[in-house]
Amino acid sequence: MAKIILDRVSVDFPIYNTTGRSLKIQLMQAATGGRMNAGARGSVVVQALRGVSMEVKEGDRVALVGPNGAGKSTLLRVINGVYEPTGGRIAVKGKVTSLVEISLGMDSEATGIENIYLRGALLGFNRRWLSSKISDIVDFAGLGEFIRMPLRTYSTGMQMRLAFSISTLQQPEILVMDEWLTVGDADFKETAQQRLNEIVQKSSILVIATHSPELVAKVCNRTIHLDRGTLICI
Amino acid sequence: MMNRMNKLLKTGSRDIFAALKGYELAGLLGWQDIRQRYRRSSLGPFWLTISMGVLIGALGLVFGTLFASSMREFLPFLTSGLILWTLITTSLNDGCMGFTAAEAMIKQISLPLFTHILRVLWRNLIIFAHNIVILPLVLLIFWIPLQATAFLSILGLVLLMINLSWMALLLSVFCTRFRDVPQIIGNLLQVFFYVTPIIWMPQMLPKRASIFLLDANPFFHLIEIVRAPLLGGLPSLLSWQVSFLLALAGWIFTILFYGRFRSRIAYWL
């Protein structure tokens, strides 16, 4: 049973200026008892999340809503394990797959095939399994012989199609998205939407950050409202 | 106190073992780095071999003449030393940027972070493999047979890499927090290049100086455990001991340090 539990999770970002980034200056300050440049430790803390508690259960389709800078993306990253909370606790049961940046790790100089292996490896796919899926990916993305060409020769649409086809290859357990994915021209859009819908339906948990009320109404069964890092209502 | 140490050891080693288990990903990314750099040239990474060969030729000519040493002895020494030094210095310099260079990935996907260090090490090991082909050529020119001791250099190389991995990991954590450290490290390594016997031979030193420049220099021992067997000699027991203890102490410290700061890395980027 997939599950996400957040218990008073806080995330504080240290923001360093060049002073805080410099070992030399930090050492000098330590040596002079910190009196030099008093007050200019060079570190400001931004609180991205403040005491967020929630429980997400199997079958939940959670919409994270809130204005820009509310902490939606940060919360997504806490859930997929990029940020360990600076305060509070998080427990995630189940494998989290992020469809936030689906072309991350792809290399424009490498061929389509090489990119399948690269992107696939980043998603944690086994190499042998991937090679058995290559023709599926190529067919789905409609790339044909282009798959042997470097990615830089692709149009933006083709690149997105390839990235989408690889990233949605495996059924995720817990799915994390930042806005609904839309890719490609009218033709591909439909097949892509179909696949995405299927994946979303089959996933145990969906957490999606969004600004679109229609999407919330269509896909989600829970709304979590964030504002300036705090949970307003569930 | 013990409890806390245990916890740090656990956090640090969990990430490291997860990365080792997923070595395939690190290997793929390392190869990709090489391919990306040399994609459009027909000789590919052998360009490195060529430029290394040219460098060795030039340095060999100048310093061999300067020190009036026999080329038959000096050139193989210089070749193996310089190639090993390049492995060390690029691993550590690139290691400094291990996490900062992978910022986009670290901020988006949760991977064992040591994977990014393995990638750097693997990339430099591949480059090393391209460079080392110069050595048999040099040996061939002087008609020096490769001794059976050469097998021992594989063991030495493994021990060297184990040492480089903790150094690269430690540096990478440090450099992510303090962005002026890579320059400091670069400078330090430059100094070590001159004080370590690479372009000069240990026997050229007066007796007293050798204690400081050889015995107290960890890089001398790390190079020696690979270089000496390659050239048909045996590294001193001291070199093995220092390299081994350095690996042990270095890794214990690094795991503790890493266990403490691992979770901060994504925040520092």
Short mmCIF file of C-alpha atoms in Angstrom, two decimals:
data_model
loop_
_atom_site.label_atom_id
_atom_site.label_comp_id
_atom_site.label_asym_id
_atom_site.label_seq_id
_atom_site.Cartn_x
_atom_site.Cartn_y
_atom_site.Cartn_z
CA MET A 1 0.00 0.00 0.00
CA ALA A 2 1.54 3.27 -1.10
CA LYS A 3 1.44 6.04 1.42
CA ILE A 4 2.94 9.46 2.09
CA ILE A 5 3.00 10.90 5.57
CA LEU A 6 4.34 14.35 6.35
CA ASP A 7 4.70 15.37 9.94
CA ARG A 8 5.35 19.06 10.50
CA VAL A 9 7.76 19.22 7.59
CA SER A 10 9.78 22.38 7.22
CA VAL A 11 12.25 23.27 4.53
CA ASP A 12 14.67 26.16 5.02
CA PHE A 13 16.93 27.24 2.23
CA PRO A 14 20.18 28.92 3.12
CA ILE A 15 20.84 31.67 0.62
CA TYR A 16 24.51 32.50 0.48
CA ASN A 17 26.06 35.52 -1.08
CA THR A 18 29.68 35.49 -2.17
CA THR A 19 30.81 36.11 1.40
CA GLY A 20 29.08 33.01 2.68
CA ARG A 21 30.38 31.03 -0.25
CA SER A 22 34.01 31.82 0.38
CA LEU A 23 36.05 29.58 2.61
CA LYS A 24 38.76 32.21 2.85
CA ILE A 25 36.45 34.86 4.24
CA GLN A 26 34.79 32.39 6.61
CA LEU A 27 38.16 31.33 7.98
CA MET A 28 39.28 34.94 8.39
CA GLN A 29 36.13 35.67 10.33
CA ALA A 30 36.72 32.72 12.59
CA ALA A 31 40.29 33.87 13.14
CA THR A 32 39.25 37.38 14.09
CA GLY A 33 36.52 36.17 16.37
CA GLY A 34 33.86 37.04 13.87
CA ARG A 35 34.13 40.74 14.51
CA MET A 36 35.33 41.57 11.06
CA ASN A 37 32.33 42.32 8.88
CA ALA A 38 30.01 41.84 11.80
CA GLY A 39 26.53 40.91 10.68
CA ALA A 40 27.68 39.96 7.22
CA ARG A 41 27.82 36.23 7.73
CA GLY A 42 26.46 36.11 4.24
CA SER A 43 23.62 33.79 4.96
CA VAL A 44 19.90 34.44 4.79
CA VAL A 45 17.36 31.72 5.35
CA VAL A 46 14.28 31.39 3.21
CA GLN A 47 11.53 29.24 4.62
CA ALA A 48 9.99 27.38 1.73
CA LEU A 49 7.79 25.09 3.82
CA ARG A 50 6.65 25.63 7.38
CA GLY A 51 5.24 22.83 9.47
CA VAL A 52 3.37 21.02 6.71
CA SER A 53 1.52 17.93 7.93
CA MET A 54 -0.57 15.71 5.75
CA GLU A 55 -1.33 12.13 4.97
CA VAL A 56 -1.82 10.81 1.47
CA LYS A 57 -3.29 7.36 1.05
CA GLU A 58 -3.65 4.87 -1.74
CA GLY A 59 -6.05 6.11 -4.39
CA ASP A 60 -5.56 9.77 -3.57
CA ARG A 61 -5.25 12.18 -6.47
CA VAL A 62 -3.85 15.24 -4.80
CA ALA A 63 -3.81 18.69 -6.34
CA LEU A 64 -1.34 21.14 -4.83
CA VAL A 65 -2.65 24.61 -5.43
CA GLY A 66 -1.48 28.03 -4.37
CA PRO A 67 0.14 31.16 -5.75
CA ASN A 68 3.67 31.30 -7.13
CA GLY A 69 6.25 30.78 -4.42
CA ALA A 70 3.81 28.96 -2.18
CA GLY A 71 6.14 25.99 -1.93
CA LYS A 72 4.42 23.61 -4.34
CA SER A 73 7.51 22.57 -6.24
CA THR A 74 9.52 22.32 -3.04
CA LEU A 75 6.89 20.02 -1.58
CA LEU A 76 7.06 17.87 -4.72
CA ARG A 77 10.82 17.62 -4.30
CA VAL A 78 10.48 16.71 -0.66
CA ILE A 79 8.13 13.91 -1.67
CA ASN A 80 10.46 12.53 -4.32
CA GLY A 81 13.40 12.62 -1.94
CA VAL A 82 15.50 15.43 -3.38
CA TYR A 83 15.23 17.59 -0.28
CA GLU A 84 15.43 16.05 3.13
CA PRO A 85 13.26 18.22 5.39
CA THR A 86 15.22 20.53 7.69
CA GLY A 87 12.52 20.05 10.31
CA GLY A 88 9.84 17.46 10.87
CA ARG A 89 9.58 14.08 9.27
CA ILE A 90 8.46 12.47 6.06
CA ALA A 91 7.72 8.82 5.40
CA VAL A 92 7.05 7.57 1.90
CA LYS A 93 5.99 4.03 1.18
CA GLY A 94 6.26 3.11 -2.46
CA LYS A 95 8.44 4.14 -5.39
CA VAL A 96 8.12 7.75 -6.44
CA THR A 97 8.41 8.64 -10.11
CA SER A 98 8.70 12.26 -11.10
CA LEU A 99 7.45 13.48 -14.45
CA VAL A 100 8.56 17.00 -13.71
CA GLU A 101 11.36 17.40 -16.22
CA ILE A 102 10.93 14.56 -18.62
CA SER A 103 13.90 15.38 -20.84
CA LEU A 104 16.40 15.69 -17.97
CA GLY A 105 19.63 13.86 -18.71
CA MET A 106 19.15 13.73 -22.45
CA ASP A 107 22.07 14.78 -24.58
CA SER A 108 21.59 16.64 -27.84
CA GLU A 109 24.76 15.22 -29.40
CA ALA A 110 23.77 11.62 -28.70
CA THR A 111 21.51 9.59 -30.97
CA GLY A 112 17.92 8.75 -30.13
CA ILE A 113 18.90 5.22 -29.14
CA GLU A 114 21.67 6.41 -26.83
CA ASN A 115 19.23 8.85 -25.28
CA ILE A 116 16.78 6.06 -24.61
CA TYR A 117 19.45 4.30 -22.57
CA LEU A 118 20.55 7.50 -20.85
CA ARG A 119 17.12 8.72 -19.88
CA GLY A 120 16.01 5.18 -19.09
CA ALA A 121 18.95 4.63 -16.74
CA LEU A 122 18.13 7.82 -14.89
CA LEU A 123 14.60 6.54 -14.40
CA GLY A 124 16.11 3.38 -12.95
CA PHE A 125 15.23 1.08 -15.84
CA ASN A 126 17.27 -2.01 -16.40
CA ARG A 127 19.37 -1.96 -19.57
CA ARG A 128 18.21 -5.31 -20.90
CA TRP A 129 14.58 -4.46 -20.30
CA LEU A 130 15.10 -1.14 -22.09
CA SER A 131 16.59 -2.76 -25.16
CA SER A 132 13.54 -4.99 -25.44
CA LYS A 133 11.38 -1.87 -25.39
CA ILE A 134 13.19 0.15 -28.02
CA SER A 135 10.88 -0.65 -30.90
CA ASP A 136 7.87 0.17 -28.71
CA ILE A 137 9.39 3.54 -27.85
CA VAL A 138 10.26 4.35 -31.44
CA ASP A 139 6.81 3.36 -32.65
CA PHE A 140 5.05 5.31 -29.96
CA ALA A 141 7.12 8.44 -30.55
CA GLY A 142 6.71 7.99 -34.31
CA LEU A 143 10.38 8.63 -34.96
CA GLY A 144 11.19 5.86 -37.44
CA GLU A 145 14.73 6.04 -38.78
CA PHE A 146 15.35 9.29 -36.94
CA ILE A 147 16.11 7.25 -33.83
CA ARG A 148 19.63 6.67 -35.20
CA MET A 149 20.24 10.40 -35.63
CA PRO A 150 21.60 12.80 -33.02
CA LEU A 151 18.95 14.45 -30.92
CA ARG A 152 19.97 17.91 -32.12
CA THR A 153 18.59 17.09 -35.57
CA TYR A 154 15.12 16.60 -34.05
CA SER A 155 12.47 19.26 -33.94
CA THR A 156 11.42 20.37 -30.46
CA GLY A 157 8.24 18.38 -30.85
CA MET A 158 10.13 15.22 -31.77
CA GLN A 159 12.45 15.61 -28.78
CA MET A 160 9.49 15.98 -26.47
CA ARG A 161 7.82 12.96 -28.02
CA LEU A 162 10.89 10.84 -27.40
CA ALA A 163 11.28 12.08 -23.84
CA PHE A 164 7.63 11.43 -23.16
CA SER A 165 7.72 7.93 -24.62
CA ILE A 166 10.66 6.90 -22.45
CA SER A 167 9.46 8.56 -19.30
CA THR A 168 6.03 6.97 -19.42
CA LEU A 169 7.32 3.53 -20.26
CA GLN A 170 6.78 2.06 -16.86
CA GLN A 171 3.76 2.30 -14.62
CA PRO A 172 4.71 4.47 -11.63
CA GLU A 173 3.48 3.69 -8.15
CA ILE A 174 3.53 7.22 -6.81
CA LEU A 175 3.43 9.79 -9.56
CA VAL A 176 4.61 13.36 -9.10
CA MET A 177 3.92 16.03 -11.71
CA ASP A 178 4.23 19.77 -12.05
CA GLU A 179 1.26 20.70 -14.21
CA TRP A 180 -0.25 18.24 -16.64
CA LEU A 181 2.12 17.18 -19.40
CA THR A 182 1.22 18.20 -22.91
CA VAL A 183 3.41 17.21 -25.81
CA GLY A 184 3.51 17.31 -29.55
CA ASP A 185 1.18 18.16 -32.37
CA ALA A 186 -2.55 17.46 -32.46
CA ASP A 187 -2.05 13.90 -33.58
CA PHE A 188 0.47 12.85 -30.97
CA LYS A 189 -1.25 14.87 -28.29
CA GLU A 190 -4.19 12.51 -28.32
CA THR A 191 -2.21 9.29 -28.01
CA ALA A 192 0.00 10.92 -25.40
CA GLN A 193 -2.98 12.08 -23.38
CA GLN A 194 -4.39 8.61 -23.58
CA ARG A 195 -1.25 7.05 -22.21
CA LEU A 196 -0.86 9.66 -19.52
CA ASN A 197 -4.47 9.20 -18.43
CA GLU A 198 -3.91 5.49 -18.21
CA ILE A 199 -0.77 5.88 -16.14
CA VAL A 200 -2.41 8.34 -13.82
CA GLN A 201 -5.41 6.09 -13.34
CA LYS A 202 -3.28 3.04 -12.61
CA SER A 203 -0.92 4.80 -10.23
CA SER A 204 -1.54 4.36 -6.54
CA ILE A 205 -1.04 8.00 -5.71
CA LEU A 206 -0.85 11.14 -7.82
CA VAL A 207 0.49 14.43 -6.52
CA ILE A 208 0.27 17.25 -9.01
CA ALA A 209 1.06 20.93 -8.61
CA THR A 210 -1.23 23.01 -10.74
CA HIS A 211 -2.81 26.38 -11.39
CA SER A 212 -5.68 25.00 -13.42
CA PRO A 213 -9.07 24.60 -11.69
CA GLU A 214 -10.35 22.47 -14.60
CA LEU A 215 -7.58 19.95 -14.08
CA VAL A 216 -8.31 19.80 -10.36
CA ALA A 217 -11.96 19.13 -11.07
CA LYS A 218 -11.22 16.56 -13.75
CA VAL A 219 -8.42 14.49 -12.23
CA CYS A 220 -8.08 15.11 -8.54
CA ASN A 221 -10.09 14.01 -5.56
CA ARG A 222 -8.23 16.09 -2.99
CA THR A 223 -6.98 19.63 -2.98
CA ILE A 224 -4.22 20.90 -0.78
CA HIS A 225 -3.87 24.62 -0.60
CA LEU A 226 -0.46 26.07 0.14
CA ASP A 227 0.37 29.66 0.82
CA ARG A 228 3.82 30.99 1.67
CA GLY A 229 4.97 27.58 2.76
CA THR A 230 2.06 26.82 5.04
CA LEU A 231 -0.84 24.52 4.55
CA ILE A 232 -4.04 26.53 4.45
CA CYS A 233 -6.66 23.83 4.04
CA ILE A 234 -6.94 20.25 2.91
CA MET B 1 28.45 10.10 21.06
CA MET B 2 28.91 6.51 19.84
CA ASN B 3 25.27 6.46 18.92
CA ARG B 4 25.58 9.56 16.80
CA MET B 5 28.70 8.22 15.10
CA ASN B 6 26.86 5.04 14.25
CA LYS B 7 24.02 6.98 12.75
CA LEU B 8 26.35 9.04 10.60
CA LEU B 9 28.20 5.93 9.45
CA LYS B 10 24.90 4.37 8.50
CA THR B 11 23.60 7.38 6.58
CA GLY B 12 26.86 7.84 4.74
CA SER B 13 27.46 4.23 3.84
CA ARG B 14 23.86 3.66 2.77
CA ASP B 15 24.22 6.22 0.01
CA ILE B 16 27.64 4.94 -1.02
CA PHE B 17 26.53 1.32 -1.24
CA ALA B 18 23.40 2.28 -3.16
CA ALA B 19 25.60 4.12 -5.65
CA LEU B 20 27.94 1.14 -5.98
CA LYS B 21 24.97 -1.12 -6.56
CA GLY B 22 23.81 1.17 -9.33
CA TYR B 23 27.28 1.33 -10.89
CA GLU B 24 25.70 0.83 -14.30
CA LEU B 25 24.23 4.33 -14.25
CA ALA B 26 27.52 5.92 -13.18
CA GLY B 27 29.31 3.94 -15.89
CA LEU B 28 26.88 5.05 -18.55
CA LEU B 29 27.10 8.70 -17.53
CA GLY B 30 30.90 8.53 -17.44
CA TRP B 31 31.06 7.08 -20.92
CA GLN B 32 28.57 9.67 -22.08
CA ASP B 33 30.89 12.45 -20.87
CA ILE B 34 33.70 11.04 -22.98
CA ARG B 35 31.51 10.56 -26.02
CA GLN B 36 30.11 14.04 -25.71
CA ARG B 37 33.55 15.60 -25.67
CA TYR B 38 34.84 13.74 -28.69
CA ARG B 39 31.65 13.14 -30.63
CA ARG B 40 32.61 14.93 -33.80
CA SER B 41 36.27 13.99 -34.06
CA SER B 42 37.33 10.82 -35.76
CA LEU B 43 40.21 10.07 -33.40
CA GLY B 44 38.00 10.63 -30.40
CA PRO B 45 39.63 10.37 -27.00
CA PHE B 46 42.90 9.32 -28.62
CA TRP B 47 43.46 13.03 -29.07
CA LEU B 48 44.27 12.95 -25.38
CA THR B 49 46.78 10.20 -25.96
CA ILE B 50 48.42 12.24 -28.68
CA SER B 51 48.67 15.40 -26.61
CA MET B 52 49.94 13.40 -23.65
CA GLY B 53 52.53 11.81 -25.93
CA VAL B 54 53.66 15.21 -27.16
CA LEU B 55 53.89 16.52 -23.61
CA ILE B 56 55.95 13.54 -22.49
CA GLY B 57 58.25 13.93 -25.48
CA ALA B 58 58.84 17.61 -24.76
CA LEU B 59 59.27 17.25 -21.01
CA GLY B 60 61.45 14.20 -21.50
CA LEU B 61 63.72 16.10 -23.84
CA VAL B 62 64.06 19.17 -21.62
CA PHE B 63 64.35 17.54 -18.21
CA GLY B 64 66.22 14.49 -19.40
CA THR B 65 68.89 16.78 -20.83
CA LEU B 66 68.76 19.15 -17.89
CA PHE B 67 69.30 16.42 -15.33
CA ALA B 68 71.71 14.63 -17.65
CA SER B 69 69.95 11.38 -16.90
CA SER B 70 69.86 8.37 -19.16
CA MET B 71 66.78 8.52 -21.40
CA ARG B 72 66.38 4.79 -21.12
CA GLU B 73 65.76 5.22 -17.43
CA PHE B 74 64.14 8.64 -17.35
CA LEU B 75 61.57 8.43 -20.12
CA PRO B 76 59.64 5.36 -18.86
CA PHE B 77 59.72 6.90 -15.38
CA LEU B 78 58.36 10.21 -16.66
CA THR B 79 55.74 8.54 -18.84
CA SER B 80 54.21 6.40 -16.11
CA GLY B 81 54.48 9.15 -13.52
CA LEU B 82 52.90 11.84 -15.65
CA ILE B 83 50.02 9.60 -16.77
CA LEU B 84 49.32 8.60 -13.17
CA TRP B 85 49.57 12.18 -11.99
CA THR B 86 47.09 13.24 -14.67
CA LEU B 87 44.68 10.61 -13.37
CA ILE B 88 45.08 11.92 -9.82
CA THR B 89 44.84 15.59 -10.57
CA THR B 90 41.92 15.41 -13.01
CA SER B 91 40.02 13.08 -10.68
CA LEU B 92 40.41 15.51 -7.82
CA ASN B 93 39.83 18.67 -9.85
CA ASP B 94 36.75 17.20 -11.54
CA GLY B 95 35.79 15.70 -8.20
CA CYS B 96 35.53 19.22 -6.79
CA MET B 97 32.83 19.93 -9.35
CA GLY B 98 31.16 16.53 -8.94
CA PHE B 99 27.98 17.81 -7.35
CA THR B 100 27.89 21.33 -8.79
CA ALA B 101 28.13 19.95 -12.33
CA ALA B 102 25.24 17.57 -11.65
CA GLU B 103 23.05 20.27 -10.13
CA ALA B 104 20.15 19.84 -12.56
CA MET B 105 20.02 16.12 -11.88
CA ILE B 106 20.42 16.34 -8.12
CA LYS B 107 17.59 18.85 -7.87
CA GLN B 108 15.18 16.75 -9.89
CA ILE B 109 15.77 13.07 -9.21
CA SER B 110 16.63 11.36 -6.00
CA LEU B 111 19.71 9.26 -6.78
CA PRO B 112 22.48 8.14 -4.46
CA LEU B 113 24.70 11.22 -4.61
CA PHE B 114 27.91 9.19 -4.66
CA THR B 115 26.82 8.14 -8.17
CA HIS B 116 27.94 11.57 -9.42
CA ILE B 117 31.39 11.01 -7.93
CA LEU B 118 31.63 7.51 -9.41
CA ARG B 119 30.81 9.06 -12.76
CA VAL B 120 33.74 11.46 -12.46
CA LEU B 121 36.12 8.69 -11.38
CA TRP B 122 35.02 6.36 -14.15
CA ARG B 123 35.39 9.09 -16.76
CA ASN B 124 38.96 9.76 -15.65
CA LEU B 125 39.78 6.07 -15.50
CA ILE B 126 38.68 5.75 -19.13
CA ILE B 127 40.95 8.65 -20.07
CA PHE B 128 43.75 6.98 -18.09
CA ALA B 129 43.23 3.79 -20.09
CA HIS B 130 43.70 5.79 -23.28
CA ASN B 131 46.84 7.47 -21.99
CA ILE B 132 48.54 4.39 -20.61
CA VAL B 133 49.01 2.92 -24.10
CA ILE B 134 51.93 5.31 -24.44
CA LEU B 135 53.93 3.38 -21.85
CA PRO B 136 54.29 0.11 -23.83
CA LEU B 137 55.36 2.23 -26.82
CA VAL B 138 58.08 3.93 -24.79
CA LEU B 139 59.20 0.59 -23.36
CA LEU B 140 59.28 -0.80 -26.88
CA ILE B 141 61.44 2.06 -28.16
CA PHE B 142 64.07 1.36 -25.50
CA TRP B 143 63.57 -2.38 -25.79
CA ILE B 144 62.76 -2.74 -22.10
CA PRO B 145 60.80 -5.91 -21.35
CA LEU B 146 57.74 -5.65 -19.10
CA GLN B 147 58.46 -7.52 -15.86
CA ALA B 148 56.12 -9.91 -14.08
CA THR B 149 55.87 -7.32 -11.31
CA ALA B 150 53.63 -5.30 -13.64
CA PHE B 151 50.69 -7.38 -12.43
CA LEU B 152 51.19 -5.88 -9.01
CA SER B 153 50.48 -2.46 -10.46
CA ILE B 154 46.86 -3.50 -10.94
CA LEU B 155 46.59 -3.93 -7.20
CA GLY B 156 48.29 -0.58 -6.80
CA LEU B 157 45.85 1.07 -9.20
CA VAL B 158 42.89 -0.34 -7.26
CA LEU B 159 44.30 1.04 -4.03
CA LEU B 160 44.96 4.38 -5.71
CA MET B 161 41.37 4.57 -6.97
CA ILE B 162 40.01 3.70 -3.52
CA ASN B 163 42.00 6.61 -2.18
CA LEU B 164 40.94 8.95 -4.95
CA SER B 165 37.29 8.13 -4.37
CA TRP B 166 37.23 9.30 -0.79
CA MET B 167 39.24 12.36 -1.67
CA ALA B 168 36.91 13.26 -4.54
CA LEU B 169 33.81 12.72 -2.42
CA LEU B 170 35.15 14.76 0.47
CA LEU B 171 36.27 17.58 -1.82
CA SER B 172 32.99 17.57 -3.68
CA VAL B 173 30.95 18.07 -0.51
CA PHE B 174 33.28 20.82 0.58
CA CYS B 175 33.34 22.55 -2.80
CA THR B 176 29.56 22.55 -3.02
CA ARG B 177 29.39 24.61 0.14
CA PHE B 178 32.44 26.79 -0.42
CA ARG B 179 32.78 27.78 -4.02
CA ASP B 180 36.34 29.07 -3.77
CA VAL B 181 37.76 25.71 -2.72
CA PRO B 182 38.24 24.33 -6.27
CA GLN B 183 40.76 27.10 -6.98
CA ILE B 184 42.59 26.39 -3.74
CA ILE B 185 42.72 22.67 -4.55
CA GLY B 186 43.92 23.41 -8.07
CA ASN B 187 46.78 25.46 -6.66
CA LEU B 188 47.71 22.85 -4.09
CA LEU B 189 47.79 20.12 -6.70
CA GLN B 190 50.05 22.26 -8.84
CA VAL B 191 52.48 22.50 -5.94
CA PHE B 192 52.34 18.75 -5.40
CA PHE B 193 53.14 18.21 -9.06
CA TYR B 194 56.52 19.83 -8.53
CA VAL B 195 57.38 18.42 -5.12
CA THR B 196 56.46 14.86 -6.08
CA PRO B 197 58.97 12.92 -8.15
CA ILE B 198 57.24 12.92 -11.53
CA ILE B 199 59.44 15.06 -13.74
CA TRP B 200 62.46 14.38 -11.53
CA MET B 201 63.71 11.11 -10.06
CA PRO B 202 64.04 10.37 -6.33
CA GLN B 203 67.71 9.45 -6.62
CA MET B 204 68.49 12.99 -7.80
CA LEU B 205 67.65 14.27 -4.31
CA PRO B 206 70.22 14.78 -1.57
CA LYS B 207 69.58 12.29 1.23
CA ARG B 208 68.09 14.66 3.80
CA ALA B 209 65.54 16.25 1.52
CA SER B 210 64.05 12.91 0.64
CA ILE B 211 62.40 12.50 4.02
CA PHE B 212 60.23 15.55 3.42
CA LEU B 213 59.61 15.21 -0.26
CA LEU B 214 59.16 11.46 -0.43
CA ASP B 215 58.26 9.81 2.84
CA ALA B 216 55.94 12.56 4.05
CA ASN B 217 54.23 13.02 0.69
CA PRO B 218 51.13 10.81 0.35
CA PHE B 219 51.01 11.34 -3.40
CA PHE B 220 54.51 9.93 -3.77
CA HIS B 221 53.38 6.67 -2.16
CA LEU B 222 50.15 6.55 -4.15
CA ILE B 223 52.05 6.96 -7.41
CA GLU B 224 54.81 4.61 -6.34
CA ILE B 225 52.50 1.63 -5.71
CA VAL B 226 51.50 1.72 -9.38
CA ARG B 227 54.64 3.08 -11.02
CA ALA B 228 57.32 0.96 -9.38
CA PRO B 229 55.87 -2.42 -10.42
CA LEU B 230 55.20 -1.07 -13.93
CA LEU B 231 58.89 -0.28 -14.25
CA GLY B 232 60.00 -3.64 -12.96
CA GLY B 233 60.65 -2.72 -9.33
CA LEU B 234 58.78 -3.23 -6.11
CA PRO B 235 57.26 -0.39 -4.08
CA SER B 236 58.64 -0.11 -0.57
CA LEU B 237 56.64 -1.56 2.27
CA LEU B 238 56.20 1.98 3.54
CA SER B 239 54.40 2.97 0.34
CA TRP B 240 51.95 0.09 0.70
CA GLN B 241 51.40 0.87 4.36
CA VAL B 242 50.82 4.57 3.81
CA SER B 243 48.45 3.95 0.89
CA PHE B 244 46.50 1.37 2.81
CA LEU B 245 46.21 3.38 6.01
CA LEU B 246 45.33 6.49 4.05
CA ALA B 247 42.50 4.61 2.35
CA LEU B 248 41.22 3.27 5.64
CA ALA B 249 41.42 6.48 7.63
CA GLY B 250 40.26 8.58 4.70
CA TRP B 251 37.19 6.48 4.09
CA ILE B 252 36.15 6.34 7.73
CA PHE B 253 36.45 10.08 8.05
CA THR B 254 34.73 10.72 4.73
CA ILE B 255 31.78 8.46 5.53
CA LEU B 256 31.26 10.25 8.84
CA PHE B 257 31.56 13.64 7.18
CA TYR B 258 29.33 12.60 4.31
CA GLY B 259 26.76 11.11 6.67
CA ARG B 260 26.60 14.46 8.40
CA PHE B 261 26.30 16.67 5.33
CA ARG B 262 24.78 14.50 2.61
CA SER B 263 21.28 15.87 3.13
CA ARG B 264 22.57 19.45 2.88
CA ILE B 265 24.06 19.04 -0.59
CA ALA B 266 20.80 19.59 -2.47
CA TYR B 267 20.27 22.75 -0.42
CA TRP B 268 23.71 24.15 -1.15
CA LEU B 269 23.35 23.79 -4.90
#
